[in-house]
Short mmCIF file of C-alpha atoms and ligand atoms in Angstrom, two decimals:
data_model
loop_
_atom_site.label_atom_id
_atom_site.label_comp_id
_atom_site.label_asym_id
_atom_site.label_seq_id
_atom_site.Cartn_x
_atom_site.Cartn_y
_atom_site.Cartn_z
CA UNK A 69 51.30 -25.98 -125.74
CA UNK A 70 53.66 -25.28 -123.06
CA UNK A 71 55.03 -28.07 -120.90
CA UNK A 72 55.26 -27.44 -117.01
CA UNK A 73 57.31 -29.34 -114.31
CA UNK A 74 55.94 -29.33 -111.04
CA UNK A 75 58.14 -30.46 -108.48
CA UNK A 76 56.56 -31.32 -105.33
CA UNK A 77 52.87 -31.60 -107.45
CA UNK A 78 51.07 -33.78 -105.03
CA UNK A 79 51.42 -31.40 -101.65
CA UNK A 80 49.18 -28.57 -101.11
CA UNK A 81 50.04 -25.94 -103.17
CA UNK A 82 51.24 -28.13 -105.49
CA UNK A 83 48.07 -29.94 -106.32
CA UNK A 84 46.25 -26.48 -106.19
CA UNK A 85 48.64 -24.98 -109.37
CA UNK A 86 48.22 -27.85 -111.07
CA UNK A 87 44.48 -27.68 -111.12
CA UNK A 88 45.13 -24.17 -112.44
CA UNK A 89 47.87 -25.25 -115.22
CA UNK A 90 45.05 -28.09 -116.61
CA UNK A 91 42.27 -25.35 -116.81
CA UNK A 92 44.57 -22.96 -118.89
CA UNK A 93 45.46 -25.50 -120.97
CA UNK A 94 49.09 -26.27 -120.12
CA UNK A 95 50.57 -29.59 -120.11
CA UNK A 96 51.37 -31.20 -116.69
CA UNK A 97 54.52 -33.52 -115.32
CA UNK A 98 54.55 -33.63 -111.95
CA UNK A 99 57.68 -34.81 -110.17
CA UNK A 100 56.80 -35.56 -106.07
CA UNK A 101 58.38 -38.72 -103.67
CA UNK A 102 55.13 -38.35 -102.01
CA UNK A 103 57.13 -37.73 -98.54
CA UNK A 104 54.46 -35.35 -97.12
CA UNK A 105 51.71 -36.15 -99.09
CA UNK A 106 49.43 -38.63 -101.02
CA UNK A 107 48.94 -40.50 -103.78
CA UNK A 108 44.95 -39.50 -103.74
CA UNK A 109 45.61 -36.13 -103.75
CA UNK A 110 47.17 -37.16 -107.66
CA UNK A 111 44.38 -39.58 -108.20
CA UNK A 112 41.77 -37.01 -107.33
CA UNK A 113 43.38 -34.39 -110.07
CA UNK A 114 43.45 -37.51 -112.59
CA UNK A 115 39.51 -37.90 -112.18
CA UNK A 116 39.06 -33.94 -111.70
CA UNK A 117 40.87 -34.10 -114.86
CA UNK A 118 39.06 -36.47 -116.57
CA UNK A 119 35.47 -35.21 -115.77
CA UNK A 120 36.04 -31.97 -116.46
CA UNK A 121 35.47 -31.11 -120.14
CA UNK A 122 37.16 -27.63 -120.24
CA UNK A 123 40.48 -29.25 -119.46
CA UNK A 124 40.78 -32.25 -121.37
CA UNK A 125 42.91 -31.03 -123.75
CA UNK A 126 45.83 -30.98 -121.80
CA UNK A 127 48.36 -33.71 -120.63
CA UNK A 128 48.96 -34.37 -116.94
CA UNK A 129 51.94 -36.83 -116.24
CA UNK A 130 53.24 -38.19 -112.12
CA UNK A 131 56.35 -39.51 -111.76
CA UNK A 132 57.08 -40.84 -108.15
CA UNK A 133 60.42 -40.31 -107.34
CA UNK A 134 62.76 -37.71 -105.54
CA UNK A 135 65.00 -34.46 -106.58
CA UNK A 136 67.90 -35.27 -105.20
CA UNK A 137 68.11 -38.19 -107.82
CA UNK A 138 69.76 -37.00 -110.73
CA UNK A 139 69.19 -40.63 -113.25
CA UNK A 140 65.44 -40.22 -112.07
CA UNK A 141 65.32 -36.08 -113.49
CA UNK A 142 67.16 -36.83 -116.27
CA UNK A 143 64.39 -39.76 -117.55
CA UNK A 144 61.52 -37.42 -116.44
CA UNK A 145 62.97 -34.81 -119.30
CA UNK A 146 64.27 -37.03 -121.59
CA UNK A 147 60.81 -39.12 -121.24
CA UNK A 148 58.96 -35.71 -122.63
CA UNK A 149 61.97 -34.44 -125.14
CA UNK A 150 61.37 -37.77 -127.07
CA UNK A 151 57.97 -37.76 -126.89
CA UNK A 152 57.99 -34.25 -129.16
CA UNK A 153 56.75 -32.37 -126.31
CA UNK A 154 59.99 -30.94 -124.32
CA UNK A 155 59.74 -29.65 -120.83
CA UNK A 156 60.05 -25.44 -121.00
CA UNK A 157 58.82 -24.61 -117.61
CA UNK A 158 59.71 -25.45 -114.01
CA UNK A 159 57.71 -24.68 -110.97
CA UNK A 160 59.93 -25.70 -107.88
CA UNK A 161 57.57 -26.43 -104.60
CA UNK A 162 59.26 -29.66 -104.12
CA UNK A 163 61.09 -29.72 -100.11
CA UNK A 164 60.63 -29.81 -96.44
CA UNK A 165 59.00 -26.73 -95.25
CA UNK A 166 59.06 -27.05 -91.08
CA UNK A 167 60.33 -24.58 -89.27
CA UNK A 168 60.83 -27.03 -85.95
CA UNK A 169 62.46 -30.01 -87.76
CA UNK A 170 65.06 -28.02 -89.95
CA UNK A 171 66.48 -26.87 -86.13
CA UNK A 172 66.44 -30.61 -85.43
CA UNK A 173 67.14 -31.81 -88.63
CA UNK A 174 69.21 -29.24 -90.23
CA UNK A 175 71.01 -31.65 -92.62
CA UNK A 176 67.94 -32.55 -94.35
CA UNK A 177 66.95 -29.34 -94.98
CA UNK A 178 70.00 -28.31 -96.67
CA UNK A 179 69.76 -31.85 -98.48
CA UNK A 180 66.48 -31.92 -99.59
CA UNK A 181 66.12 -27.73 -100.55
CA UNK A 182 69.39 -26.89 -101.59
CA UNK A 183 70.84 -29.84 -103.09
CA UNK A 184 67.78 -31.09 -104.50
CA UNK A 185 67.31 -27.15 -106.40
CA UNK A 186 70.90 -27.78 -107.62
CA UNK A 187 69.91 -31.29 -109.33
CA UNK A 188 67.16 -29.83 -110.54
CA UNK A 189 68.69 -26.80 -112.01
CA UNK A 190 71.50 -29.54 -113.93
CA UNK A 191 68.98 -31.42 -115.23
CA UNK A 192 67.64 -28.07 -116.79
CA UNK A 193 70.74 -27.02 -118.23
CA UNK A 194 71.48 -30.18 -119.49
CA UNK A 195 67.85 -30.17 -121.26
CA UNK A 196 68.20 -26.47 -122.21
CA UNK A 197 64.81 -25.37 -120.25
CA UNK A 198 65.38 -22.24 -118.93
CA UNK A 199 62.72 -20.87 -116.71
CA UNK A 200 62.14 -21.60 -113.60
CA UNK A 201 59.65 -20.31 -110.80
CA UNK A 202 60.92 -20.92 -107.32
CA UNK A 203 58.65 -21.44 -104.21
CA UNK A 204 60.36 -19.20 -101.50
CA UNK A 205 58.90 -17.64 -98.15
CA UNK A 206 58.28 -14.27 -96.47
CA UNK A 207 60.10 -16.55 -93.81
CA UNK A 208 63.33 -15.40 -95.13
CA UNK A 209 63.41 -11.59 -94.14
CA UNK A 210 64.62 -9.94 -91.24
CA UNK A 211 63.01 -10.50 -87.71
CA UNK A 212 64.22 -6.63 -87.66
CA UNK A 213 62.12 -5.34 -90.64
CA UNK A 214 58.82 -3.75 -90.20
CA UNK A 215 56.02 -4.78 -92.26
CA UNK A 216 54.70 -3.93 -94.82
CA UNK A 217 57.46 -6.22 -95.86
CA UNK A 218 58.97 -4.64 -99.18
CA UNK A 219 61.18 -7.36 -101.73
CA UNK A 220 63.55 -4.75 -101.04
CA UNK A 221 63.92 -5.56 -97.17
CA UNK A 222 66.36 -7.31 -95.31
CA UNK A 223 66.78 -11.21 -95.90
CA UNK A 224 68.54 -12.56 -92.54
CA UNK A 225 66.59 -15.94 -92.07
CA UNK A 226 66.78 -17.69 -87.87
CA UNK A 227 66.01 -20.90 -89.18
CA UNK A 228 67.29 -23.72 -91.01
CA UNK A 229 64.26 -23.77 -93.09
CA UNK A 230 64.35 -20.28 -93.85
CA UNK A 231 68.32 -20.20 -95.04
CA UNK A 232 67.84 -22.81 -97.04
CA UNK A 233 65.27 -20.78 -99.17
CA UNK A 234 67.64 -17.82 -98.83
CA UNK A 235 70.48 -19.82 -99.80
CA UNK A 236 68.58 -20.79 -102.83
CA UNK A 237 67.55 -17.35 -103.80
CA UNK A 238 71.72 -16.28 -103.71
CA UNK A 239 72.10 -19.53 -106.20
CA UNK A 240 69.33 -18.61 -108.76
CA UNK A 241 70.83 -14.92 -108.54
CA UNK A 242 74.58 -16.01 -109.22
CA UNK A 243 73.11 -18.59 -112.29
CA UNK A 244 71.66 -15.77 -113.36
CA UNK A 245 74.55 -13.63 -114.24
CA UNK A 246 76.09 -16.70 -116.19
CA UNK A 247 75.76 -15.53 -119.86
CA UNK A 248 76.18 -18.99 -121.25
CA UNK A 249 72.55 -20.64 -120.14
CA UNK A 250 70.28 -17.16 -120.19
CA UNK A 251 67.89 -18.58 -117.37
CA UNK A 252 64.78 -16.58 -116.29
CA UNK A 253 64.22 -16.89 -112.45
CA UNK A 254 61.45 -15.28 -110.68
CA UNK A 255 61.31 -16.23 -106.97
CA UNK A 256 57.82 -16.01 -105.51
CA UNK A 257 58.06 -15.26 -101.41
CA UNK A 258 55.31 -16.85 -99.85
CA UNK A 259 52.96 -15.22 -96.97
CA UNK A 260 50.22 -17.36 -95.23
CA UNK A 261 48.99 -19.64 -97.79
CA UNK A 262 45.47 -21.30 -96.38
CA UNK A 263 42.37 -22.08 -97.42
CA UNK A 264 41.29 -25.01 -100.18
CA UNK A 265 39.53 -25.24 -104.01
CA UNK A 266 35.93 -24.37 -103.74
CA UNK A 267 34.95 -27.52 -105.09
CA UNK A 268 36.15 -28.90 -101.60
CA UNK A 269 37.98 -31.66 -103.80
CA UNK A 270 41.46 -30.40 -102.96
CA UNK A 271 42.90 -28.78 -99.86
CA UNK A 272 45.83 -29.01 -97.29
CA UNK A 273 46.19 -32.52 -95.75
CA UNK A 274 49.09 -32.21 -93.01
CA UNK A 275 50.35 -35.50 -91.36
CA UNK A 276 50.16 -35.80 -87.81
CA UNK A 277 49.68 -33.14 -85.43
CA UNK A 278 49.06 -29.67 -87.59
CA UNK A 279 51.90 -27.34 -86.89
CA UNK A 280 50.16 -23.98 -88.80
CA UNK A 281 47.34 -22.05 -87.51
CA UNK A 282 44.47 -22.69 -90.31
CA UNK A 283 44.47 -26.83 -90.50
CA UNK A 284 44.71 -26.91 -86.79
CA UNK A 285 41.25 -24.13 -86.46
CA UNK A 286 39.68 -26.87 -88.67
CA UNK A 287 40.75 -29.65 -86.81
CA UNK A 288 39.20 -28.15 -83.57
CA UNK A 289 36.58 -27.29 -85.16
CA UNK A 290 35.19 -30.85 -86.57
CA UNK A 291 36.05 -32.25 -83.22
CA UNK A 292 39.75 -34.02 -83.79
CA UNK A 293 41.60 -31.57 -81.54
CA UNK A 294 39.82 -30.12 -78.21
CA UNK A 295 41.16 -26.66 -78.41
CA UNK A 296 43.30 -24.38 -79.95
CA UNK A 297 46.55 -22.96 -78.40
CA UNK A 298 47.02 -19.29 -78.96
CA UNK A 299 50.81 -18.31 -78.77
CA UNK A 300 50.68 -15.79 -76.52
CA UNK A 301 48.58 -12.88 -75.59
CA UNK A 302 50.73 -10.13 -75.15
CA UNK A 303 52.08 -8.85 -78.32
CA UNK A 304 52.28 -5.26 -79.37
CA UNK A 305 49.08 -5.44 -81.10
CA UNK A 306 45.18 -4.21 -80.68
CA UNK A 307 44.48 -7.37 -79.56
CA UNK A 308 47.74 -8.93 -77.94
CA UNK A 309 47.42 -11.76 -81.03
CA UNK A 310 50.51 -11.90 -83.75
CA UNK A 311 49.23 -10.80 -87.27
CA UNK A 312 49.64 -12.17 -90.33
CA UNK A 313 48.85 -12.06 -94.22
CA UNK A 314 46.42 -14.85 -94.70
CA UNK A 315 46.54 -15.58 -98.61
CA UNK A 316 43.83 -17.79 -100.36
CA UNK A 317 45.63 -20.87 -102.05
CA UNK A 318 43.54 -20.33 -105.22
CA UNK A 319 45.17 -16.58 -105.63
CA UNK A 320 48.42 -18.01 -104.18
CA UNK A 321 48.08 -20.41 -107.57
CA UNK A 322 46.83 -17.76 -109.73
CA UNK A 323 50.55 -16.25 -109.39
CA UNK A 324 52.31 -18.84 -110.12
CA UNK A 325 50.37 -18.74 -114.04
CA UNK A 326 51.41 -15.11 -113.78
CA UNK A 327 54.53 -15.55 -112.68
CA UNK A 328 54.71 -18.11 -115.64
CA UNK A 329 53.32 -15.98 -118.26
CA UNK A 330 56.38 -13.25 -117.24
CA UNK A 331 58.73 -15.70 -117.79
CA UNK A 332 57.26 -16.21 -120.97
CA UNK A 333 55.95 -12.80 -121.85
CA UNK A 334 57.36 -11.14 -124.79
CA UNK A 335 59.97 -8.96 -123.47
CA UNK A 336 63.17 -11.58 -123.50
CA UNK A 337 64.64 -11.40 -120.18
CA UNK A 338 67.82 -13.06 -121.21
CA UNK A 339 69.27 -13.91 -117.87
CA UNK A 340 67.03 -13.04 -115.22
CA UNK A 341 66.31 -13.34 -111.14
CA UNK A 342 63.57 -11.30 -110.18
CA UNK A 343 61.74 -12.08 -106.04
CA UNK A 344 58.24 -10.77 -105.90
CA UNK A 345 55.59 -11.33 -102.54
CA UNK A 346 52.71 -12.92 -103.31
CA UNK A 347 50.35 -11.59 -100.19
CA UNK A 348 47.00 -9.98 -99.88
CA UNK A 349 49.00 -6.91 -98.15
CA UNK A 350 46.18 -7.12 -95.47
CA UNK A 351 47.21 -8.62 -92.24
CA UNK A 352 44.99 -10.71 -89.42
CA UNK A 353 45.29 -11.58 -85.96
CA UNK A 354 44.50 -14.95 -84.23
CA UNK A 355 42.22 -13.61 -82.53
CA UNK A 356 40.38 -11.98 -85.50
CA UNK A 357 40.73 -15.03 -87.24
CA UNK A 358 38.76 -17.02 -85.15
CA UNK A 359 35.88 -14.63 -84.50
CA UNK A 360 35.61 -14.66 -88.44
CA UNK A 361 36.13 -18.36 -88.70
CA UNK A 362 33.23 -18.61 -86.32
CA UNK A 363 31.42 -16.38 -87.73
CA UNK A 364 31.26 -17.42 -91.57
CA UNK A 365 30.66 -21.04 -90.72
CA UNK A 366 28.47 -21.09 -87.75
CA UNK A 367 30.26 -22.98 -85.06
CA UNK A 368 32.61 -22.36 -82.15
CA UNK A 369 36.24 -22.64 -82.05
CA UNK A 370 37.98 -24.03 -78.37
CA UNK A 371 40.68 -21.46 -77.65
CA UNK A 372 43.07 -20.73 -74.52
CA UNK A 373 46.10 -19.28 -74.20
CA UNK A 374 49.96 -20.29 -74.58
CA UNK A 375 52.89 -18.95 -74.08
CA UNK A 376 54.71 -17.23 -76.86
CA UNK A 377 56.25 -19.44 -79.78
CA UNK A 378 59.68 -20.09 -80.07
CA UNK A 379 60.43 -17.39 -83.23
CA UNK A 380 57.49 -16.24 -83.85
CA UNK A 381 57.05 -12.06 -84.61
CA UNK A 382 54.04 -10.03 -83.74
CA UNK A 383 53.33 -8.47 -87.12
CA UNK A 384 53.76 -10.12 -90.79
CA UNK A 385 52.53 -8.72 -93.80
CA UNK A 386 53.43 -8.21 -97.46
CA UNK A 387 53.81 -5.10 -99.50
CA UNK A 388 51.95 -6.53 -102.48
CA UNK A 389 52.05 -3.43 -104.66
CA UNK A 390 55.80 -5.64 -107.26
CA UNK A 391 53.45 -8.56 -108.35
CA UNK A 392 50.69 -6.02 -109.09
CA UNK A 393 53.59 -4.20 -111.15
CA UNK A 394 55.44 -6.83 -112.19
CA UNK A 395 53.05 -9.20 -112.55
CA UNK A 396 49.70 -7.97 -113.28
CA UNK A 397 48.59 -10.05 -110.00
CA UNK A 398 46.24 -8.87 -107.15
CA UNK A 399 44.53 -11.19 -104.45
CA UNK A 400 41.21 -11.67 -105.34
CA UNK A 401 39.41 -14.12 -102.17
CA UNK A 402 38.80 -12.16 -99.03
CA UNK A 403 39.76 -13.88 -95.50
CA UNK A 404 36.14 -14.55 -95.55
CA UNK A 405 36.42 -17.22 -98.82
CA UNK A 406 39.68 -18.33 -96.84
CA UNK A 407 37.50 -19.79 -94.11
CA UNK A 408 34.50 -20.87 -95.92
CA UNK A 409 36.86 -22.57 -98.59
CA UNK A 410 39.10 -24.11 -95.64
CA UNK A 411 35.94 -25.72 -93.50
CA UNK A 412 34.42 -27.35 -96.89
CA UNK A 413 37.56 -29.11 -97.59
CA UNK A 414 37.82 -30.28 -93.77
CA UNK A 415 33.76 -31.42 -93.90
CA UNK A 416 34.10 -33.28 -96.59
CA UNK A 417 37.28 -34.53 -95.46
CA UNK A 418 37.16 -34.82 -92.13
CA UNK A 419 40.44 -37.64 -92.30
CA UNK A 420 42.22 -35.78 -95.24
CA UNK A 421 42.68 -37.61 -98.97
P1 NAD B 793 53.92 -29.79 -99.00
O1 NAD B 793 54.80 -30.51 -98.06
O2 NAD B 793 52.46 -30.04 -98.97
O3 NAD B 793 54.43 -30.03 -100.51
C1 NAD B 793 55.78 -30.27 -100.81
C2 NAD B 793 55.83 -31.52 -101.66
O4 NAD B 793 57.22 -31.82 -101.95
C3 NAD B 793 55.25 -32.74 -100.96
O5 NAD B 793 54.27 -33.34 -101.77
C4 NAD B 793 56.44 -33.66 -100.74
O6 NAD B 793 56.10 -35.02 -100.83
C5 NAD B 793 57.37 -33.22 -101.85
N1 NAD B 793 58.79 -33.49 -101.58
C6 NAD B 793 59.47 -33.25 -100.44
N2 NAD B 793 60.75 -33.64 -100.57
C7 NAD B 793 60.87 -34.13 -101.82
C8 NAD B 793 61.95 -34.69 -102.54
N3 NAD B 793 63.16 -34.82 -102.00
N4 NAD B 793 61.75 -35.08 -103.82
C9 NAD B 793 60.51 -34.96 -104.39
N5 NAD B 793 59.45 -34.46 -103.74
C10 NAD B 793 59.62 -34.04 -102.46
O7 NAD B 793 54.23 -28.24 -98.83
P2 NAD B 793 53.49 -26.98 -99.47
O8 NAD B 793 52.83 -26.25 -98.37
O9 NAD B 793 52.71 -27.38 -100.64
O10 NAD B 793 54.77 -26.13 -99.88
C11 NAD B 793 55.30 -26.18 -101.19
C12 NAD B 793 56.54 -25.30 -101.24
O11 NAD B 793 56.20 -23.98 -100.85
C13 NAD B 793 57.66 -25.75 -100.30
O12 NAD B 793 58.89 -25.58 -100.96
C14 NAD B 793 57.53 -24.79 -99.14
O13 NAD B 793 58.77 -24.60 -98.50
C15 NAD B 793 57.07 -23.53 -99.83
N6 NAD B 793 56.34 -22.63 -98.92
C16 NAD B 793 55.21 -23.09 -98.28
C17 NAD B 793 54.53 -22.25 -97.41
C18 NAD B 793 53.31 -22.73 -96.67
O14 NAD B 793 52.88 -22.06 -95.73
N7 NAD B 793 52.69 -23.84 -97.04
C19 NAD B 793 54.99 -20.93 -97.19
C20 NAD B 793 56.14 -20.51 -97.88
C21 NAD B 793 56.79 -21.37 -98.75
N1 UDP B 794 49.44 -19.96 -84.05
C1 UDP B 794 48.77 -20.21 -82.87
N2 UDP B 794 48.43 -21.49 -82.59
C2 UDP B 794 48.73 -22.54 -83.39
C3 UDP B 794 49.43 -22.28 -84.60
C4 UDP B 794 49.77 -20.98 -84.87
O1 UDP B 794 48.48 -19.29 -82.11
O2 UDP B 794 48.42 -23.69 -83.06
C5 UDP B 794 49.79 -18.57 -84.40
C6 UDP B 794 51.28 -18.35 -84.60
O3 UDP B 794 51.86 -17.92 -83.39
C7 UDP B 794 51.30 -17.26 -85.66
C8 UDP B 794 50.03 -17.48 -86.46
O4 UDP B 794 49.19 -18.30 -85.65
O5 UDP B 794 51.22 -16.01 -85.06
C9 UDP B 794 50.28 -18.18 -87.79
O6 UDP B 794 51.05 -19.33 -87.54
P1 UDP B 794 51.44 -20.35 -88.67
O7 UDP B 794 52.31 -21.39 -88.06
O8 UDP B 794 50.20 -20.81 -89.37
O9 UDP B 794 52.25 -19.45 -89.71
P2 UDP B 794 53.65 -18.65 -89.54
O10 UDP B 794 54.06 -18.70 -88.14
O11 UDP B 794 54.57 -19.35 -90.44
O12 UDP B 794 53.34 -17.27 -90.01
#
């Protein structure tokens, strides 16, 4: 049975791979400080866990504690290594992922998402686990490029947030070429990751004041917020909305296990760094998005219009065609399920976990 780390385990997509990891029968540690998230979204997988036949087999472990802490790594390993069962895998979601704070708190960024990668990746060596799947962004490519967004395009990040995951990208690639460790890297660039589980048990939580489109629609639309703010409506697009590639968080989670079963795959990679999209390839304005929002669950969404946001582009989408390759990985929930799956989780949850 394979052994998988996931840092940053309790926060949205976190939670969501792990539900995946327990179904197919891998065995769990998460590692999370709980920073941006909570402790019932780790109790709920415990009793998800322990209801659901199918997945009892496997082990799921939470340690509370952060990645910048090297003692507190080195137990988490060590902890599994004598227990017969070593750690072999690492997913690496763990980190601050705001756009607006990393520009006022740029330190942190660089602390928390490049320093805490490099504890992480010590801790590995020292333990002599080797792969590692990191959670990058579609954040990191040029303003310039034209989408469909190819792995091939230009990285030249505007943010904090987004050089940090850049920065982290150049690290796994020089690691990479060192001959001594032979680590296997795939970096997986995020699009739009929304939605929730379909059991509406799981879903994304955000504290205070959603910044992202999706948890705010839902917010407006069980009442909590009045309206929604629509940055601008004068971009070069049918509709004068930005556009983006809306991914479901259950396909967003499906490749990470196919990211994991490369790593693991047959073929020895024997010192690897590979960056593959994960995106539908489909893209979707605001606009479009809440007529279909509306639409698939019956109610009406408050909108007016902003001014433009501070770094925002008009058109985002992913060339998904390298983790079809690569990977053997298509999207499989429409924008439809996105919506449906998104408004369960916020009825049943109308205050989060
Ligand atoms: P999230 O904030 O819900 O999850 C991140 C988790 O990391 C949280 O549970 C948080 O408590 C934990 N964490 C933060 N700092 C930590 C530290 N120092 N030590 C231990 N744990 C710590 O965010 P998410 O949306 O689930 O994103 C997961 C990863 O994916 C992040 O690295 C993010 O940058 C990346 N990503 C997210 C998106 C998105 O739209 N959600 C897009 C692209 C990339
Ligand atoms: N957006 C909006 N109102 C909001 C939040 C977002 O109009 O309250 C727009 C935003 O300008 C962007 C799209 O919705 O075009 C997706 O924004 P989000 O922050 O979710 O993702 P990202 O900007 O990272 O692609």
């Amino acid at each position: 049975m394979k052994k998988i780390l996931v840092t940053g385990g309790a926060g949205y997509i976190g939670i969501h791979i792990c539900l995946l990891l327990l179904e197919q029968e891998f065995d769990v540690v998460i590692v999370d400080s709980l920073t941006n998230s909570n402790e019932n979204s780790i109790k709920r997988l415990f009793d998800y866990k322990n209801k659901n036949f199918d997945i009892k087999n496997s082990t799921l472990q939470f340690y509370k504690g952060d990645i910048r802490d090297l003692e507190f790594l080195r137990k988490v390993f060590l902890e599994s290594r004598n227990s017969g069962n070593s750690i072999d895998n690492v997913i690496h979601l763990a980190g601050l992922k705001s756009v607006s704070q990393s520009i006022d708190f740029p330190g942190k960024y660089w602390e928390v998402n490049v320093y805490g990668t490099l504890q992480i990746l010590k801790v590995m060596e020292e333990f002599e686990c080797k792969n590692f799947v990191f959670s990058s962004s579609a954040t990191i490519y040029s303003q310039m490029q034209e989408s469909p967004l190819n792995e091939n395009a230009q990285i030249s990040p505007i943010n904090p947030y987004g050089k940090t995951k850049a920065t982290v990208e150049e690290i796994l690639k020089d690691f990479s070429k060192n001959k001594k460790q032979f680590w296997n890297f795939i970096s997986l660039r995020y699009f739009n990751p929304v939605g929730a589980h379909p059991s509406g048990m799981f879903g994304e939580d955000p504290i205070g004041i959603p910044n992202n489109l999706f948890p705010y629609i839902c917010q407006v639309g069980s009442a909590r917020r009045d309206t929604l703010s629509i940055f601008g409506n004068n971009w070069p697009t049918n509709d004068g909305t930005c556009i983006r590639d809306y991914i479901h968080i259950m396909d967003l989670a499906d490749g990470h296990i196919a990211a994991l079963n490369f790593l693991n795959g047959e073929i020895d990679k024997v010192g690897s760094f590979i960056a593959v999209n994960l995106g539908t390839g489909v893209g979707t304005s605001v606009l479009e998005l809440v007529e279909i929002f509306e639409k698939v669950n019956k109610l009406k969404i408050n909108t007016h219009f902003t001014s433009r946001r501070l770094g925002d582009k008009a058109v985002v989408y992913a060339n998904p065609e390298m983790a079809h390759k690569v990977l053997n990985w298509t999207s499989k929930r429409n924008i439809e399920d996105m919506c449906r799956d998104a408004w369960n989780w916020q009825l049943k949850n109308p205050s989060g976990y």
